[in-house]
PDB file of C-alpha atoms in Angstrom:
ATOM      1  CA  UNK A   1       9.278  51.564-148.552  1.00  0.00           C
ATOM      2  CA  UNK A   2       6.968  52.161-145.923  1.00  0.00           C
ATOM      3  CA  UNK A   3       7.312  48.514-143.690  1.00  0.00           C
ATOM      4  CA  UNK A   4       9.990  47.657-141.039  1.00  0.00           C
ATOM      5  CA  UNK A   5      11.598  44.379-141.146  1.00  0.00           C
ATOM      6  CA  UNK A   6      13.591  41.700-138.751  1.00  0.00           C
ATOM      7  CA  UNK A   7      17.021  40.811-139.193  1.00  0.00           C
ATOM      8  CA  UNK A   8      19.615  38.767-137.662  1.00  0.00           C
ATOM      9  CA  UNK A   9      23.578  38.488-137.356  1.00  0.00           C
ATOM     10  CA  UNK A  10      25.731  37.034-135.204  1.00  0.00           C
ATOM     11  CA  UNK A  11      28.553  39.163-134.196  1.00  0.00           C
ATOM     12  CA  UNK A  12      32.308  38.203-133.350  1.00  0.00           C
ATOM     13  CA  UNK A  13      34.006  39.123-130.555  1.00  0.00           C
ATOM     14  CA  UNK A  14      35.938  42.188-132.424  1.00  0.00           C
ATOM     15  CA  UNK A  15      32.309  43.504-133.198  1.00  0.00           C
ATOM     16  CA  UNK A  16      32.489  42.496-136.565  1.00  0.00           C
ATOM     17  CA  UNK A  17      29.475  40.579-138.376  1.00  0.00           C
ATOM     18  CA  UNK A  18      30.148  36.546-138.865  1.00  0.00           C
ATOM     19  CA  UNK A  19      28.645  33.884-141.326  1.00  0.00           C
ATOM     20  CA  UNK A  20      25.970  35.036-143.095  1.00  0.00           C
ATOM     21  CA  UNK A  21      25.816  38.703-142.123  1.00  0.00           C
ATOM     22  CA  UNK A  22      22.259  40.354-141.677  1.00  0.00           C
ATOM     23  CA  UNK A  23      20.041  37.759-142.008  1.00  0.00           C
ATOM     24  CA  UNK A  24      16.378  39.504-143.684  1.00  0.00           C
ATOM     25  CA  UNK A  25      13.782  37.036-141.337  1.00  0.00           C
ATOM     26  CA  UNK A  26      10.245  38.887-142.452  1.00  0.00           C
ATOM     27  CA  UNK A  27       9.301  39.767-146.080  1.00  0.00           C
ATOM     28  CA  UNK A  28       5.913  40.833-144.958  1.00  0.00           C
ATOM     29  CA  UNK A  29       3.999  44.541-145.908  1.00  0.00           C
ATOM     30  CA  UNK A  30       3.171  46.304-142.417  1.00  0.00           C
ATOM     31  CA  UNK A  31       5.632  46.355-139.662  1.00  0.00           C
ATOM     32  CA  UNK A  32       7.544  43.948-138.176  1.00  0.00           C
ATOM     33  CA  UNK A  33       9.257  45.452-134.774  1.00  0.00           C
ATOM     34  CA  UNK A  34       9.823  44.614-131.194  1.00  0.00           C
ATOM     35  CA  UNK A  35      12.426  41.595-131.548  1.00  0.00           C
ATOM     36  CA  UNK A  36      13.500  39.221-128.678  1.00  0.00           C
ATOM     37  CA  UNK A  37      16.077  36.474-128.787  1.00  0.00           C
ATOM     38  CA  UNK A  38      16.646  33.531-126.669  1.00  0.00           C
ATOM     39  CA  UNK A  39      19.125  30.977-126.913  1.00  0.00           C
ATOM     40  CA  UNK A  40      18.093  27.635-125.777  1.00  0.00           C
ATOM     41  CA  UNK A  41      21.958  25.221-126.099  1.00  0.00           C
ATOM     42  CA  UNK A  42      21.288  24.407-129.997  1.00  0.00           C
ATOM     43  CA  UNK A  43      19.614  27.456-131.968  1.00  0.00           C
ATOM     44  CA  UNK A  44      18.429  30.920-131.640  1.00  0.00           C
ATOM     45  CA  UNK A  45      14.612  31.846-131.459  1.00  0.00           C
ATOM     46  CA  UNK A  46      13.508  35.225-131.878  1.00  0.00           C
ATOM     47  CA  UNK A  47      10.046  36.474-131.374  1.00  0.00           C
ATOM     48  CA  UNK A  48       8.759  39.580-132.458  1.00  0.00           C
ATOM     49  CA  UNK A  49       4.907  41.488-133.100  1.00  0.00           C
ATOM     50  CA  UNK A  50       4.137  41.719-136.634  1.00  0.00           C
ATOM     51  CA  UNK A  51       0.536  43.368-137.968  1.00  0.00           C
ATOM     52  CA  UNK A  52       1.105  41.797-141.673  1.00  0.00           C
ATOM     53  CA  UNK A  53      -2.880  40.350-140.820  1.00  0.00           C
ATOM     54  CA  UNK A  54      -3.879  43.806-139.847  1.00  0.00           C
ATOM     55  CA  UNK A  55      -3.632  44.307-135.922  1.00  0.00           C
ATOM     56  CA  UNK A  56      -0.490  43.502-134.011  1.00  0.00           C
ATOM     57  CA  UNK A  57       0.651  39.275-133.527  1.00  0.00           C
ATOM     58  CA  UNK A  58       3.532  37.491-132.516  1.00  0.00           C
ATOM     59  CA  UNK A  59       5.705  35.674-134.727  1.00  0.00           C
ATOM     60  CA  UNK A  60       8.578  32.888-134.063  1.00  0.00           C
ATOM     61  CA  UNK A  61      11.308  32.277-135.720  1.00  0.00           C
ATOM     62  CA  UNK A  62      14.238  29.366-135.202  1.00  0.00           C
ATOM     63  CA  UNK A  63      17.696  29.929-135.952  1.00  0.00           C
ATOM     64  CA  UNK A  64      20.679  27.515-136.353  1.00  0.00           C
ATOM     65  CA  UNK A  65      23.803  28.345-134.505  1.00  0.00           C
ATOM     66  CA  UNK A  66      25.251  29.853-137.822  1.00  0.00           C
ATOM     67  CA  UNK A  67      21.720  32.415-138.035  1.00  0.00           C
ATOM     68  CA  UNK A  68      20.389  30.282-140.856  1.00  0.00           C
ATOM     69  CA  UNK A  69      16.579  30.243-140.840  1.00  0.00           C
ATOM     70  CA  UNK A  70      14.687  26.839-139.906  1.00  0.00           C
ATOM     71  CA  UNK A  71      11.985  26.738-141.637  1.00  0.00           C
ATOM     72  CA  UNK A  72       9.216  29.865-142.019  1.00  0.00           C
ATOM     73  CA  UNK A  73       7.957  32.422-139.606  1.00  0.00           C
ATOM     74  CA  UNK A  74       5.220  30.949-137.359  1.00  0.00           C
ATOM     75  CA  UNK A  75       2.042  32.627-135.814  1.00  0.00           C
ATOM     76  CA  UNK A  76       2.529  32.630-132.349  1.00  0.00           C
ATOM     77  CA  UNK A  77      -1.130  34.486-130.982  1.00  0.00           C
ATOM     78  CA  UNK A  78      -4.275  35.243-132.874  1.00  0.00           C
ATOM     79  CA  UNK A  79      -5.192  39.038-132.481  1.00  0.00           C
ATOM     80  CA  UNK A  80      -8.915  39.104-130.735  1.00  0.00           C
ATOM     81  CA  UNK A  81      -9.150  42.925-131.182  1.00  0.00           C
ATOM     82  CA  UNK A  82      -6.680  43.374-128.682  1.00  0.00           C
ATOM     83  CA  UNK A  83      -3.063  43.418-130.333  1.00  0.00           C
ATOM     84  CA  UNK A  84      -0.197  41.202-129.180  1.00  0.00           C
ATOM     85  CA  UNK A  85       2.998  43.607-128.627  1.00  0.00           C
ATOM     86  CA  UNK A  86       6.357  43.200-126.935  1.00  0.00           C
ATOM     87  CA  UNK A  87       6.823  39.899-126.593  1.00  0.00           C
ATOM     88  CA  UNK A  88       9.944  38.216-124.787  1.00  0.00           C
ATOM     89  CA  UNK A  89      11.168  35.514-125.152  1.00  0.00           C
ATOM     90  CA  UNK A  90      13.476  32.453-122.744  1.00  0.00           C
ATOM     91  CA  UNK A  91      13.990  29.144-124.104  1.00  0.00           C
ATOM     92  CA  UNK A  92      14.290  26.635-121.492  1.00  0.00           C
ATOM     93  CA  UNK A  93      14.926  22.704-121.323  1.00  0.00           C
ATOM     94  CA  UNK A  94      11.610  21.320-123.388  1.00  0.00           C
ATOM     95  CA  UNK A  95       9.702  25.133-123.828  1.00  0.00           C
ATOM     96  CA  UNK A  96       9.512  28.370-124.871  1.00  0.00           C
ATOM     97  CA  UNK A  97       8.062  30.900-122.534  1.00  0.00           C
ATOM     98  CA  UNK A  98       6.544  34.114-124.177  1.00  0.00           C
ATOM     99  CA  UNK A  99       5.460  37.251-122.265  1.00  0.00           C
ATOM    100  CA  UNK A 100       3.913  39.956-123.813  1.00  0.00           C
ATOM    101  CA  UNK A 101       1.518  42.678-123.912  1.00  0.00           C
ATOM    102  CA  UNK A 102      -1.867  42.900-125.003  1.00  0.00           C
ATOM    103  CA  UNK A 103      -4.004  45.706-125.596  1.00  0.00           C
ATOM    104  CA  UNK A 104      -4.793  48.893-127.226  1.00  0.00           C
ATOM    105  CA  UNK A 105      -4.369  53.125-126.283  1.00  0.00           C
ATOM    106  CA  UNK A 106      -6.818  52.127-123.194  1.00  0.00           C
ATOM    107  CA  UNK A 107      -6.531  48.235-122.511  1.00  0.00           C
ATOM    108  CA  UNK A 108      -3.028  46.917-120.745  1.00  0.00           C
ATOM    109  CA  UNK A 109      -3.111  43.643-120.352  1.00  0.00           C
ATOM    110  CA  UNK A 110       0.177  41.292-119.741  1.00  0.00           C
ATOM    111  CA  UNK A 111      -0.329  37.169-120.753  1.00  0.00           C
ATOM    112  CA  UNK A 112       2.564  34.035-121.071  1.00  0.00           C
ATOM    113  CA  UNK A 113       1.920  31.525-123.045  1.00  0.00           C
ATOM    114  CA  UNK A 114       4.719  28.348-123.249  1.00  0.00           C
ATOM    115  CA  UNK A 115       5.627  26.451-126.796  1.00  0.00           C
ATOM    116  CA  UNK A 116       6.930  23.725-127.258  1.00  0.00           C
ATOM    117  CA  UNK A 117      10.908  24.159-128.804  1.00  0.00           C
ATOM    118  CA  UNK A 118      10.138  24.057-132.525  1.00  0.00           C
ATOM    119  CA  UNK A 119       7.423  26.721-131.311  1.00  0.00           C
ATOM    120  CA  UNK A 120       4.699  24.899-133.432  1.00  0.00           C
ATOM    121  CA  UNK A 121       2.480  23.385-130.516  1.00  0.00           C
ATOM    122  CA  UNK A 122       1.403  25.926-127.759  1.00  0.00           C
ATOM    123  CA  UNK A 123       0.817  24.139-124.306  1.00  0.00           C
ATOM    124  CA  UNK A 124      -1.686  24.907-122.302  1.00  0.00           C
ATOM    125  CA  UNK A 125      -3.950  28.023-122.682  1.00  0.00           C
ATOM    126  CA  UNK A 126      -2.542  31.443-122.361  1.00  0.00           C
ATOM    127  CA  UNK A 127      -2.239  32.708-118.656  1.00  0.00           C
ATOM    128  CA  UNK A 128      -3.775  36.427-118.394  1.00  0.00           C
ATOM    129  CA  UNK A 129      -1.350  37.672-115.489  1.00  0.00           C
ATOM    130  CA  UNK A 130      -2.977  41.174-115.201  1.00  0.00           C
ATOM    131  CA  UNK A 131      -6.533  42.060-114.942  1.00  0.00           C
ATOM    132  CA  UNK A 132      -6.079  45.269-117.132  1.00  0.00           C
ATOM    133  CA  UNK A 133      -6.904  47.368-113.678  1.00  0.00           C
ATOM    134  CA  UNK A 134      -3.196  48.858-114.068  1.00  0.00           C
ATOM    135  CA  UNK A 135      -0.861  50.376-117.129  1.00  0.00           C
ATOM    136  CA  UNK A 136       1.095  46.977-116.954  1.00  0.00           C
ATOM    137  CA  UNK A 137       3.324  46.905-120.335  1.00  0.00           C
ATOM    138  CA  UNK A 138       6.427  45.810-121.487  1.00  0.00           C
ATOM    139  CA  UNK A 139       6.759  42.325-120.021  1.00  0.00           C
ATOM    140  CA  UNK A 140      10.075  40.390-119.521  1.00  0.00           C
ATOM    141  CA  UNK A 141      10.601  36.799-118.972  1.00  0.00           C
ATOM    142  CA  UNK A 142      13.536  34.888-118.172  1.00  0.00           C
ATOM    143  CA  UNK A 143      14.478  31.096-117.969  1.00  0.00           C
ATOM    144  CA  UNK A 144      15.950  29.804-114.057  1.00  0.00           C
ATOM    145  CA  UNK A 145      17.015  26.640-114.713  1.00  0.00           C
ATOM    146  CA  UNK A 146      14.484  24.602-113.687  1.00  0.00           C
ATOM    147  CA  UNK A 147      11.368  26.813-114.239  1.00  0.00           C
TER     148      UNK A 147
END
C-alpha cells in the first residue's frame, strides 16, 4: 500500500504496550503524517496533516484515557491552495491551541487557531503570525497554565 496512517498506544512504564495496543486512527487513501498529542486532565487529542481531500489539512482526533477513539476524525483547516502541515498541538483549561505551518516549496507561513475541547467549534479566526517574508516552519505550541 502506498498511504501512511496514524496510530496510537499507550505505553507502560516497562515500555511495553497497554490496553488496546496500536490503535489504527485514519483509514483514509493519501498520507496521513506529522502527529501531535496533547493531554488536556481527561483524554488525549492528537492532531495531525492529512491530504485524503487532495492538498495537505489538519485533522483532530479525541482519545479516552484508555486510547479508545471518541467519535470520528474531524477537519480542523480548509486547504486554500496553501497546505496546512505540522501542526502542534496543547490542550489547555476550555481550548485547544493549534500551530502549524502553511504553505508550499516557496510560501512559509506560520498561523494558530484555538478549538474548543471536543475540537468541533473553532473560536475566533485563525491568527497569521508570520507574514511569509521569512522560511518560518515547524511551529510549536505549548499550554502555561493560564494562557
Amino acid at each position: 500500500s502506498s498511504d501512511y496512517e496514524i496510530y496510537f498506544a499507550i505505553l507502560g512504564e516497562d515500555g511495553a504496550k497497554k490496553f488496546n495496543g496500536d490503535v489504527q486512527l485514519t483509514f483514509a487513501d493519501g498520507f496521513s503524517v506529522n502527529p501531535a498529542l496533547a493531554w488536556n486532565g481527561n483524554e488525549f487529542i492528537t492532531v495531525w496533516q492529512d491530504d485524503r481531500s487532495g492538498l495537505f489539512d489538519l485533522y483532530g482526533q479525541r482519545l479516552d484515557h484508555d486510547g479508545n477513539p471518541l467519535g470520528d476524525n474531524i477537519q480542523l483547516t480548509k486547504a486554500m491552495g496553501l497546505g496546512n502541515e505540522s501542526p502542534s498541538v496543547a490542550a489547555g483549561l476550555a481550548t485547544v491551541g493549534v500551530a502549524w505551518s502553511l504553505g508550499d516549496a516557496l510560501n512559509h507561513l506560520i498561523q494558530f487557531q484555538v478549538f474548543s475541547t471536543d475540537l468541533t467549534m473553532p473560536i475566533g479566526k485563525p491568527l497569521l503570525l508570520t507574514n511569509g517574508s521569512t522560511d518560518a516552519v515547524y511551529p510549536n505550541v505549548v499550554w502555561n497554565k493560564d494562557r
